[in-house]
GROMACS .gro file of C-alpha atoms in nm:
model
  492
    1GLU     CA    1  14.843   7.281  13.390
    2GLU     CA    2  14.725   7.640  13.283
    3ILE     CA    3  14.354   7.554  13.377
    4ARG     CA    4  14.509   7.442  13.738
    5LYS     CA    5  14.669   7.788  13.766
    6ARG     CA    6  14.297   7.936  13.739
    7SER     CA    7  14.205   7.957  14.082
    8ASP     CA    8  13.875   8.101  14.013
    9TRP     CA    9  13.798   7.802  13.808
   10ARG     CA   10  13.871   7.563  14.109
   11ASN     CA   11  13.565   7.304  14.151
   12ALA     CA   12  13.399   7.500  13.887
   13GLU     CA   13  13.176   7.263  13.641
   14LEU     CA   14  13.261   7.070  13.360
   15ILE     CA   15  13.090   6.935  13.093
   16VAL     CA   16  13.281   6.705  12.846
   17LEU     CA   17  13.118   6.669  12.478
   18VAL     CA   18  13.239   6.372  12.262
   19GLY     CA   19  13.188   6.294  11.918
   20GLY     CA   20  13.350   6.090  11.641
   21ALA     CA   21  13.360   5.713  11.629
   22GLU     CA   22  13.419   5.714  11.991
   23VAL     CA   23  13.053   5.752  12.058
   24ALA     CA   24  12.727   5.639  11.906
   25CYS     CA   25  12.336   5.802  11.942
   26HIS     CA   26  12.065   5.656  11.768
   27PHE     CA   27  11.699   5.749  11.763
   28LEU     CA   28  11.545   5.383  11.734
   29ALA     CA   29  11.163   5.313  11.635
   30MET     CA   30  11.093   4.999  11.856
   31PRO     CA   31  10.797   4.779  11.903
   32ALA     CA   32  10.517   4.913  12.180
   33LEU     CA   33  10.732   4.720  12.461
   34SER     CA   34  10.828   4.869  12.810
   35GLY     CA   35  11.060   4.782  13.101
   36LYS     CA   36  11.338   4.520  13.084
   37GLU     CA   37  11.181   4.404  12.735
   38LEU     CA   38  11.235   4.764  12.580
   39THR     CA   39  11.563   4.778  12.729
   40GLU     CA   40  11.711   4.428  12.628
   41ALA     CA   41  11.545   4.542  12.225
   42VAL     CA   42  11.703   4.829  12.211
   43ARG     CA   43  12.057   4.708  12.345
   44LEU     CA   44  12.032   4.419  12.089
   45LYS     CA   45  11.928   4.687  11.808
   46LEU     CA   46  12.241   4.915  11.939
   47SER     CA   47  12.483   4.640  11.947
   48GLN     CA   48  12.427   4.601  11.537
   49GLN     CA   49  12.507   4.950  11.453
   50MET     CA   50  12.804   5.034  11.683
   51HIS     CA   51  13.148   5.041  11.577
   52PHE     CA   52  13.252   4.881  11.879
   53PRO     CA   53  13.177   4.627  12.113
   54LEU     CA   54  12.870   4.687  12.354
   55SER     CA   55  13.065   4.526  12.658
   56GLU     CA   56  13.294   4.788  12.625
   57ALA     CA   57  13.068   5.114  12.645
   58VAL     CA   58  12.863   5.312  12.867
   59VAL     CA   59  12.496   5.300  12.760
   60ASP     CA   60  12.204   5.520  12.831
   61ILE     CA   61  11.853   5.462  12.684
   62HIS     CA   62  11.568   5.691  12.743
   63ARG     CA   63  11.229   5.667  12.589
   64MET     CA   64  11.102   5.954  12.430
   65THR     CA   65  10.748   5.870  12.391
   66PRO     CA   66  10.500   5.802  12.696
   67PRO     CA   67  10.541   5.479  12.857
   68ASP     CA   68  10.149   5.405  12.830
   69SER     CA   69  10.163   5.494  12.455
   70ARG     CA   70  10.026   5.168  12.254
   71ASP     CA   71  10.209   5.327  11.926
   72GLN     CA   72  10.579   5.221  11.847
   73ALA     CA   73  10.867   5.353  12.126
   74ILE     CA   74  11.047   5.620  11.977
   75VAL     CA   75  11.406   5.553  12.188
   76ARG     CA   76  11.700   5.736  12.225
   77ALA     CA   77  11.986   5.526  12.274
   78SER     CA   78  12.371   5.656  12.343
   79ALA     CA   79  12.669   5.481  12.393
   80ILE     CA   80  13.057   5.584  12.476
   81ARG     CA   81  13.358   5.383  12.487
   82LYS     CA   82  13.415   5.331  12.844
   83ASN     CA   83  13.794   5.434  12.854
   84VAL     CA   84  13.700   5.742  12.696
   85SER     CA   85  13.455   5.825  12.957
   86MET     CA   86  13.709   5.742  13.219
   87ALA     CA   87  13.989   5.991  13.061
   88ALA     CA   88  13.712   6.255  13.084
   89VAL     CA   89  13.711   6.152  13.481
   90ALA     CA   90  14.057   6.137  13.503
   91PHE     CA   91  14.090   6.503  13.338
   92ALA     CA   92  13.864   6.631  13.579
   93GLN     CA   93  14.057   6.497  13.865
   94GLN     CA   94  14.364   6.661  13.766
   95THR     CA   95  14.239   7.012  13.664
   96ARG     CA   96  14.013   6.974  13.976
   97LEU     CA   97  13.732   7.066  13.807
   98TRP     CA   98  13.382   6.900  13.916
   99LEU     CA   99  13.291   6.709  13.596
  100ALA     CA  100  12.920   6.756  13.582
  101GLY     CA  101  12.899   6.480  13.294
  102VAL     CA  102  13.020   6.335  12.990
  103THR     CA  103  12.744   6.354  12.680
  104SER     CA  104  12.716   6.294  12.327
  105SER     CA  105  12.745   6.623  12.086
  106VAL     CA  106  12.483   6.469  11.886
  107VAL     CA  107  12.262   6.453  12.160
  108ALA     CA  108  12.316   6.809  12.292
  109LEU     CA  109  12.267   6.987  11.947
  110SER     CA  110  11.932   6.726  11.886
  111ARG     CA  111  11.802   6.880  12.185
  112LEU     CA  112  11.892   7.229  12.093
  113ALA     CA  113  11.714   7.213  11.793
  114THR     CA  114  11.417   7.070  11.912
  115ALA     CA  115  11.393   7.368  12.161
  116GLU     CA  116  11.409   7.614  11.915
  117ARG     CA  117  11.165   7.458  11.693
  118ALA     CA  118  10.898   7.410  11.971
  119ASP     CA  119  10.655   7.653  11.787
  120ASP     CA  120  10.716   7.486  11.432
  121SER     CA  121  10.543   7.152  11.489
  122GLU     CA  122  10.459   7.066  11.116
  123GLY     CA  123  10.725   6.954  10.838
  124VAL     CA  124  11.040   6.778  10.857
  125SER     CA  125  11.338   7.034  10.891
  126ALA     CA  126  11.742   6.917  10.969
  127VAL     CA  127  11.993   7.128  11.148
  128LEU     CA  128  12.361   7.086  11.016
  129GLN     CA  129  12.657   7.193  11.252
  130ILE     CA  130  12.955   7.222  11.022
  131ASP     CA  131  13.269   7.183  11.217
  132HIS     CA  132  13.614   7.168  11.174
  133VAL     CA  133  13.683   6.782  11.086
  134PHE     CA  134  13.347   6.633  11.110
  135SER     CA  135  12.982   6.775  11.082
  136THR     CA  136  12.662   6.682  11.247
  137LEU     CA  137  12.328   6.605  11.069
  138VAL     CA  138  12.019   6.610  11.272
  139ILE     CA  139  11.661   6.572  11.136
  140LEU     CA  140  11.317   6.660  11.295
  141GLY     CA  141  11.001   6.540  11.252
  142PRO     CA  142  10.666   6.684  11.412
  143ALA     CA  143  10.759   6.397  11.676
  144GLY     CA  144  11.088   6.527  11.729
  145PRO     CA  145  11.434   6.408  11.628
  146PHE     CA  146  11.430   6.083  11.425
  147LEU     CA  147  11.791   6.088  11.282
  148ALA     CA  148  12.119   6.214  11.374
  149THR     CA  149  12.462   6.149  11.229
  150GLU     CA  150  12.824   6.278  11.165
  151LEU     CA  151  12.938   6.346  10.822
  152PRO     CA  152  13.320   6.302  10.741
  153VAL     CA  153  13.324   6.659  10.618
  154GLY     CA  154  13.445   6.973  10.747
  155ILE     CA  155  13.577   7.317  10.701
  156ASP     CA  156  13.911   7.190  10.702
  157ASP     CA  157  13.848   7.033  10.373
  158PHE     CA  158  13.833   7.371  10.198
  159THR     CA  159  14.134   7.475  10.382
  160LYS     CA  160  14.336   7.200  10.241
  161ALA     CA  161  14.174   7.275   9.915
  162LEU     CA  162  14.301   7.602   9.922
  163MET     CA  163  14.632   7.541   9.980
  164ARG     CA  164  14.668   7.335   9.634
  165PRO     CA  165  14.803   7.536   9.356
  166ILE     CA  166  14.579   7.834   9.218
  167ILE     CA  167  14.637   7.878   8.874
  168ALA     CA  168  14.570   8.227   8.702
  169GLY     CA  169  14.679   8.237   8.364
  170ASP     CA  170  15.066   8.161   8.355
  171ASP     CA  171  15.072   8.243   8.752
  172VAL     CA  172  15.063   7.979   8.999
  173TYR     CA  173  15.041   8.060   9.378
  174GLN     CA  174  15.077   7.844   9.695
  175LEU     CA  175  14.923   7.972   9.998
  176GLU     CA  176  15.060   7.903  10.335
  177GLU     CA  177  14.796   7.698  10.594
  178SER     CA  178  14.755   8.044  10.782
  179GLN     CA  179  14.684   8.229  10.472
  180ALA     CA  180  14.452   7.959  10.339
  181ILE     CA  181  14.242   7.993  10.650
  182GLU     CA  182  14.221   8.366  10.626
  183LEU     CA  183  14.125   8.335  10.249
  184ARG     CA  184  13.876   8.060  10.375
  185ASP     CA  185  13.690   8.239  10.602
  186ARG     CA  186  13.682   8.601  10.439
  187VAL     CA  187  13.573   8.467  10.133
  188GLY     CA  188  13.397   8.120  10.170
  189VAL     CA  189  13.258   8.039   9.857
  190PRO     CA  190  13.294   8.317   9.609
  191ALA     CA  191  13.126   8.414   9.322
  192HIS     CA  192  13.267   8.318   8.994
  193ASP     CA  193  13.394   8.700   8.909
  194ALA     CA  194  13.468   8.819   9.276
  195ASP     CA  195  13.790   8.977   9.342
  196LEU     CA  196  13.948   8.790   9.611
  197GLY     CA  197  14.192   9.073   9.696
  198ILE     CA  198  14.479   8.848   9.703
  199HIS     CA  199  14.736   8.819   9.413
  200ASN     CA  200  14.477   8.998   9.178
  201LEU     CA  201  14.260   8.635   9.179
  202ARG     CA  202  13.897   8.586   9.135
  203GLY     CA  203  13.649   8.390   9.238
  204LYS     CA  204  13.685   8.153   8.894
  205ASN     CA  205  14.037   8.063   9.024
  206LEU     CA  206  13.921   7.922   9.343
  207LEU     CA  207  13.622   7.741   9.254
  208PRO     CA  208  13.769   7.443   9.082
  209LEU     CA  209  13.985   7.393   9.404
  210LEU     CA  210  13.687   7.392   9.616
  211GLU     CA  211  13.432   7.167   9.373
  212PRO     CA  212  13.542   6.823   9.512
  213ALA     CA  213  13.481   6.931   9.884
  214LEU     CA  214  13.138   7.077   9.775
  215GLN     CA  215  13.081   6.778   9.568
  216ARG     CA  216  13.157   6.537   9.847
  217PHE     CA  217  12.948   6.776  10.142
  218ALA     CA  218  12.645   6.763   9.876
  219GLN     CA  219  12.679   6.371   9.791
  220GLN     CA  220  12.683   6.305  10.199
  221LEU     CA  221  12.374   6.501  10.295
  222THR     CA  222  12.179   6.386   9.975
  223GLN     CA  223  12.244   6.027  10.081
  224TRP     CA  224  12.107   6.099  10.434
  225LEU     CA  225  11.835   6.341  10.321
  226THR     CA  226  11.696   6.028  10.080
  227PHE     CA  227  11.742   5.780  10.377
  228ALA     CA  228  11.525   6.036  10.580
  229ALA     CA  229  11.247   6.059  10.310
  230THR     CA  230  11.205   5.693  10.313
  231THR     CA  231  11.236   5.650  10.690
  232GLU     CA  232  10.900   5.562  10.852
  233GLY     CA  233  10.803   5.870  11.051
  234GLY     CA  234  11.021   6.088  10.853
  235GLY     CA  235  10.987   6.294  10.530
  236LYS     CA  236  11.132   6.531  10.301
  237VAL     CA  237  11.365   6.809  10.444
  238SER     CA  238  11.220   7.145  10.337
  239THR     CA  239  11.504   7.365  10.534
  240ILE     CA  240  11.827   7.296  10.668
  241HIS     CA  241  11.944   7.546  10.935
  242VAL     CA  242  12.319   7.551  10.943
  243VAL     CA  243  12.514   7.637  11.252
  244GLY     CA  244  12.921   7.561  11.365
  245ALA     CA  245  13.232   7.692  11.255
  246GLY     CA  246  13.139   7.696  10.910
  247ALA     CA  247  12.812   7.860  10.925
  248LYS     CA  248  13.002   8.197  10.876
  249LEU     CA  249  13.160   8.089  10.557
  250PRO     CA  250  13.006   8.318  10.305
  251GLY     CA  251  12.839   8.154  10.012
  252LEU     CA  252  12.869   7.771  10.190
  253SER     CA  253  12.499   7.779  10.249
  254ASN     CA  254  12.383   7.899   9.901
  255SER     CA  255  12.613   7.664   9.734
  256LEU     CA  256  12.464   7.351   9.912
  257GLY     CA  257  12.128   7.490   9.866
  258SER     CA  258  12.176   7.527   9.506
  259ARG     CA  259  12.307   7.143   9.487
  260LEU     CA  260  12.042   7.003   9.713
  261LYS     CA  261  11.724   7.228   9.563
  262ILE     CA  262  11.651   7.275   9.936
  263ASP     CA  263  11.669   7.626  10.162
  264VAL     CA  264  11.974   7.614  10.363
  265GLU     CA  265  12.027   7.933  10.570
  266SER     CA  266  12.112   8.032  10.960
  267PRO     CA  267  11.835   7.999  11.196
  268ALA     CA  268  11.756   8.325  11.404
  269TRP     CA  269  11.842   8.198  11.737
  270ALA     CA  270  12.198   8.100  11.607
  271SER     CA  271  12.268   8.480  11.601
  272GLN     CA  272  12.198   8.538  11.944
  273SER     CA  273  12.516   8.600  12.207
  274SER     CA  274  12.618   8.325  12.445
  275GLY     CA  275  12.638   8.596  12.717
  276ALA     CA  276  12.952   8.786  12.841
  277SER     CA  277  13.161   8.633  12.628
  278GLY     CA  278  13.054   8.771  12.318
  279VAL     CA  279  13.056   8.448  12.137
  280ASP     CA  280  12.772   8.376  11.852
  281VAL     CA  281  12.547   8.044  11.955
  282ASP     CA  282  12.617   7.935  11.583
  283SER     CA  283  12.989   7.888  11.648
  284ILE     CA  284  12.948   7.698  11.965
  285ALA     CA  285  12.635   7.557  11.927
  286ALA     CA  286  12.659   7.190  12.102
  287ALA     CA  287  12.843   7.329  12.383
  288CYS     CA  288  12.560   7.576  12.466
  289ALA     CA  289  12.306   7.297  12.424
  290ALA     CA  290  12.505   7.080  12.681
  291ALA     CA  291  12.499   7.377  12.929
  292LYS     CA  292  12.160   7.442  12.906
  293PHE     CA  293  11.985   7.108  12.901
  294MET     CA  294  12.254   6.873  13.053
  295PRO     CA  295  11.993   6.708  13.320
  296GLU     CA  296  11.789   6.615  13.021
  297LEU     CA  297  12.075   6.470  12.840
  298PRO     CA  298  12.226   6.146  12.888
  299ASN     CA  299  12.535   6.129  13.129
  300LEU     CA  300  12.781   5.866  12.991
  301LEU     CA  301  13.005   5.849  13.319
  302PRO     CA  302  13.103   5.498  13.437
  303GLU     CA  303  12.930   5.324  13.693
  304GLU     CA  304  13.224   5.342  13.884
  305GLU     CA  305  13.225   5.697  13.896
  306PHE     CA  306  12.852   5.693  13.979
  307LYS     CA  307  12.915   5.448  14.273
  308ARG     CA  308  13.226   5.638  14.391
  309ARG     CA  309  13.008   5.970  14.442
  310ARG     CA  310  12.743   5.778  14.632
  311VAL     CA  311  12.980   5.661  14.880
  312ALA     CA  312  13.150   6.031  14.912
  313ARG     CA  313  12.799   6.126  14.962
  314PHE     CA  314  12.707   5.879  15.215
  315ARG     CA  315  13.058   5.943  15.408
  316SER     CA  316  12.987   6.295  15.449
  317SER     CA  317  12.660   6.273  15.546
  318THR     CA  318  12.727   6.016  15.822
  319THR     CA  319  13.023   6.261  15.939
  320LYS     CA  320  12.771   6.536  15.965
  321ALA     CA  321  12.486   6.328  16.098
  322GLY     CA  322  12.672   6.078  16.322
  323PRO     CA  323  12.604   6.230  16.659
  324ILE     CA  324  12.242   6.286  16.594
  325VAL     CA  325  12.198   5.924  16.457
  326ALA     CA  326  12.381   5.790  16.746
  327ALA     CA  327  12.127   5.978  16.996
  328ALA     CA  328  11.845   5.850  16.786
  329THR     CA  329  11.974   5.485  16.816
  330LEU     CA  330  11.987   5.537  17.188
  331GLY     CA  331  11.658   5.618  17.216
  332ILE     CA  332  11.483   5.364  17.026
  333ALA     CA  333  11.712   5.113  17.193
  334PHE     CA  334  11.528   5.207  17.492
  335LEU     CA  335  11.209   5.229  17.365
  336PHE     CA  336  11.237   4.846  17.275
  337ASN     CA  337  11.353   4.771  17.609
  338GLN     CA  338  11.056   4.889  17.773
  339ILE     CA  339  10.814   4.737  17.502
  340GLY     CA  340  11.005   4.415  17.507
  341GLY     CA  341  10.775   4.232  17.757
  342ARG     CA  342  10.448   4.321  17.563
  343LEU     CA  343  10.583   4.224  17.245
  344SER     CA  344  10.706   3.850  17.395
  345GLN     CA  345  10.311   3.783  17.444
  346ALA     CA  346  10.152   3.911  17.119
  347VAL     CA  347  10.137   3.557  16.941
  348GLY     CA  348   9.889   3.740  16.695
  349GLN     CA  349  10.176   3.905  16.561
  350VAL     CA  350  10.356   3.590  16.477
  351GLU     CA  351  10.071   3.472  16.277
  352SER     CA  352  10.059   3.792  16.067
  353GLU     CA  353  10.435   3.761  15.985
  354MET     CA  354  10.373   3.432  15.844
  355ILE     CA  355  10.109   3.555  15.636
  356ARG     CA  356  10.356   3.840  15.527
  357VAL     CA  357  10.624   3.532  15.431
  358GLN     CA  358  10.370   3.378  15.209
  359SER     CA  359  10.281   3.656  15.026
  360MET     CA  360  10.667   3.736  14.966
  361VAL     CA  361  10.700   3.343  14.859
  362ASP     CA  362  10.405   3.421  14.595
  363GLU     CA  363  10.532   3.716  14.443
  364ASN     CA  364  10.858   3.586  14.381
  365THR     CA  365  10.684   3.296  14.229
  366GLN     CA  366  10.537   3.564  13.987
  367LEU     CA  367  10.882   3.726  13.945
  368GLN     CA  368  11.006   3.416  13.818
  369GLN     CA  369  10.716   3.378  13.534
  370GLN     CA  370  10.743   3.693  13.429
  371ARG     CA  371  11.146   3.654  13.403
  372SER     CA  372  11.065   3.354  13.199
  373ALA     CA  373  10.831   3.526  12.985
  374ILE     CA  374  11.064   3.809  12.905
  375ASN     CA  375  11.337   3.582  12.790
  376ALA     CA  376  11.108   3.401  12.545
  377ILE     CA  377  11.025   3.723  12.400
  378LYS     CA  378  11.422   3.812  12.397
  379ALA     CA  379  11.469   3.469  12.214
  380ARG     CA  380  11.220   3.564  11.958
  381PHE     CA  381  11.387   3.928  11.908
  382ASP     CA  382  11.726   3.751  11.850
  383THR     CA  383  11.589   3.521  11.592
  384PHE     CA  384  11.401   3.823  11.404
  385SER     CA  385  11.702   4.074  11.438
  386GLY     CA  386  11.947   3.796  11.291
  387GLN     CA  387  11.731   3.776  10.973
  388THR     CA  388  11.616   4.128  10.905
  389PRO     CA  389  11.873   4.371  10.733
  390ASN     CA  390  12.015   4.650  10.906
  391TRP     CA  391  11.969   4.930  10.649
  392LEU     CA  392  12.102   5.192  10.841
  393GLY     CA  393  12.432   5.042  10.955
  394LEU     CA  394  12.456   4.915  10.584
  395PHE     CA  395  12.427   5.283  10.462
  396LYS     CA  396  12.669   5.374  10.712
  397GLU     CA  397  12.928   5.114  10.603
  398LEU     CA  398  12.889   5.220  10.232
  399SER     CA  399  12.961   5.598  10.315
  400TYR     CA  400  13.227   5.513  10.494
  401ILE     CA  401  13.427   5.263  10.294
  402LEU     CA  402  13.349   5.305   9.899
  403PRO     CA  403  13.643   5.547   9.744
  404LYS     CA  404  13.552   5.904   9.688
  405GLU     CA  405  13.581   5.899   9.320
  406ILE     CA  406  13.234   5.632   9.347
  407ARG     CA  407  12.927   5.843   9.269
  408VAL     CA  408  12.640   5.601   9.373
  409THR     CA  409  12.397   5.654   9.124
  410ARG     CA  410  12.122   5.369   9.225
  411MET     CA  411  12.073   5.109   9.458
  412THR     CA  412  11.840   4.814   9.406
  413THR     CA  413  11.775   4.508   9.619
  414ARG     CA  414  11.655   4.165   9.543
  415ASN     CA  415  11.539   3.905   9.748
  416ASP     CA  416  11.508   3.551   9.649
  417ASP     CA  417  11.597   3.154   9.730
  418ASN     CA  418  11.972   3.282   9.741
  419GLY     CA  419  11.909   3.534  10.011
  420ILE     CA  420  11.915   3.918  10.009
  421ARG     CA  421  12.146   4.091   9.771
  422ILE     CA  422  12.201   4.492   9.647
  423VAL     CA  423  12.327   4.593   9.338
  424ILE     CA  424  12.527   4.917   9.330
  425ASP     CA  425  12.512   5.159   8.998
  426ALA     CA  426  12.795   5.400   9.015
  427ASP     CA  427  12.975   5.663   8.804
  428VAL     CA  428  13.354   5.657   8.829
  429ALA     CA  429  13.508   5.999   8.863
  430ARG     CA  430  13.831   6.073   8.732
  431SER     CA  431  14.096   6.072   9.065
  432GLY     CA  432  14.264   6.356   9.148
  433ALA     CA  433  14.555   6.140   9.273
  434GLY     CA  434  14.618   6.002   8.952
  435GLN     CA  435  14.475   5.651   9.011
  436SER     CA  436  14.351   5.468   8.663
  437TYR     CA  437  13.999   5.374   8.633
  438ASP     CA  438  14.103   4.994   8.706
  439GLU     CA  439  14.273   5.106   9.012
  440ILE     CA  440  13.947   5.261   9.132
  441VAL     CA  441  13.739   4.955   9.041
  442GLU     CA  442  13.988   4.742   9.213
  443ARG     CA  443  14.002   4.944   9.536
  444THR     CA  444  13.577   4.954   9.529
  445LEU     CA  445  13.565   4.584   9.507
  446THR     CA  446  13.822   4.524   9.765
  447ALA     CA  447  13.649   4.756  10.001
  448LEU     CA  448  13.350   4.598   9.980
  449GLU     CA  449  13.474   4.239  10.027
  450ARG     CA  450  13.645   4.350  10.327
  451SER     CA  451  13.301   4.473  10.495
  452PRO     CA  452  13.120   4.252  10.755
  453PHE     CA  453  12.792   4.331  10.573
  454ALA     CA  454  12.896   4.137  10.262
  455ALA     CA  455  12.892   3.773  10.215
  456ALA     CA  456  13.020   3.781   9.841
  457VAL     CA  457  13.074   4.061   9.599
  458HIS     CA  458  13.006   4.020   9.177
  459LEU     CA  459  13.116   4.287   8.937
  460LEU     CA  460  12.847   4.292   8.729
  461ASN     CA  461  12.941   4.548   8.474
  462SER     CA  462  13.238   4.788   8.403
  463SER     CA  463  13.269   5.018   8.110
  464ARG     CA  464  13.543   5.292   8.065
  465SER     CA  465  13.418   5.576   7.882
  466ASP     CA  466  13.560   5.641   7.536
  467GLU     CA  467  13.532   5.989   7.527
  468GLU     CA  468  13.547   6.249   7.782
  469ARG     CA  469  13.223   6.291   8.016
  470GLY     CA  470  13.255   6.577   8.225
  471ASN     CA  471  13.455   6.442   8.547
  472TYR     CA  472  13.395   6.087   8.485
  473ASP     CA  473  13.602   5.793   8.351
  474GLY     CA  474  13.332   5.526   8.340
  475MET     CA  475  13.064   5.354   8.514
  476LEU     CA  476  13.037   5.007   8.702
  477SER     CA  477  12.752   4.784   8.860
  478VAL     CA  478  12.832   4.580   9.137
  479GLU     CA  479  12.631   4.319   9.310
  480VAL     CA  480  12.679   4.261   9.722
  481SER     CA  481  12.545   3.945   9.853
  482LEU     CA  482  12.421   4.040  10.215
  483ALA     CA  483  12.563   3.882  10.508
  484TYR     CA  484  12.160   3.795  10.612
  485VAL     CA  485  11.963   3.490  10.521
  486THR     CA  486  11.636   3.527  10.402
  487PRO     CA  487  11.355   3.563  10.645
  488SER     CA  488  11.140   3.292  10.699
  489ALA     CA  489  10.749   3.312  10.682
  490GLU     CA  490  10.741   3.314  11.069
  491ALA     CA  491  10.994   3.616  11.096
  492LYS     CA  492  10.819   3.816  10.841
   0.00000   0.00000   0.00000
């Protein structure tokens, strides 16, 4: 209602950015295919990495490498739940705004990061947008972005940490949410002896509260940076550029950098102003990217909306050009009437038409043969994909389902006649919720057994620490038999 009251906004352009679990974006390395073969292969691989059915999604597939390249094809595949896209259309209609497009915030941030590093064509870097609930990580190689993902960590985690009791000697302080937000934005991650300017508190009083959130953030980043370093076409990330709502938190970049042993900094382009609004680009980086590069981004509007717009344009053009079309039709009809007698005697043209029809028949036969070849290739892709582990999907699954007390130290794969197995070695951190070591182990095994990636789960080793060892209660080793068959010689 507030938007509809703004008469100066009527028919203004609206771009809807979607993030979280409702949208998926992947940069896929595919074989050197083209046309329908590439599209079918991408849709097959995308369906294995999404958290919702492909049949319920609006999908956009864009090849980033040249079509005539003989190297592997780098493809940007984006998908959004159709009901979310339809909700954006309904919102635009109710507010009387022109919906220019619906796109992924991850893709928008990737495009902005690529444009801003155009002069830096060497090495591997990353852009981390820290928002309130989620954060977005984009990793760029010399050829452009090759990995983009969302992390379930944001500055709201620091706010919740600061709302816990703060112990200072014999005194205990409890902050309201507004006070915690003000303190978070003002001091961020303070130095140990920093004066916080409230209740005579110092940095050492806050750091124990912030430590779990910082550890979780660093753990998520470490997993994806390690994956990027071992991915084909990737490498070790040298610098992380931080943007978003969390970029302004004092000390956060330095804290993450010291934990990851990587330079973490705010890029120069993020300090630019967005214009008359005076808002820094880093706080609305994805929105700025969408406004600037929307023609190059995937437009995830439903096909029904595209059809409706085409019909509306046709009706509008018909209304405007109706009299002209009628006059032209009348003139053409008169012309055909004049030459009709001559055409009836042109027997040679009939023979030409027969030749053209025969050519169409030959072309149709050739297309049928091509379609059969495509179906054969698709069948081979189906067999290969069903026998090959999806490591990206597995890592995403583990990052979501493992309890936060589990600190993975090593993963080892085993491949033999019994199938593909992965052994997970991990330290068990002390639970902040008061759960025992056995309860944490039970939660871990239950989460793994319920995962669609696991065919069987076996606890290899579980030992509780007899002595206090930092913040850890013990360790465990779990063997997970993956739900994949061992690739045959032909598939390999």
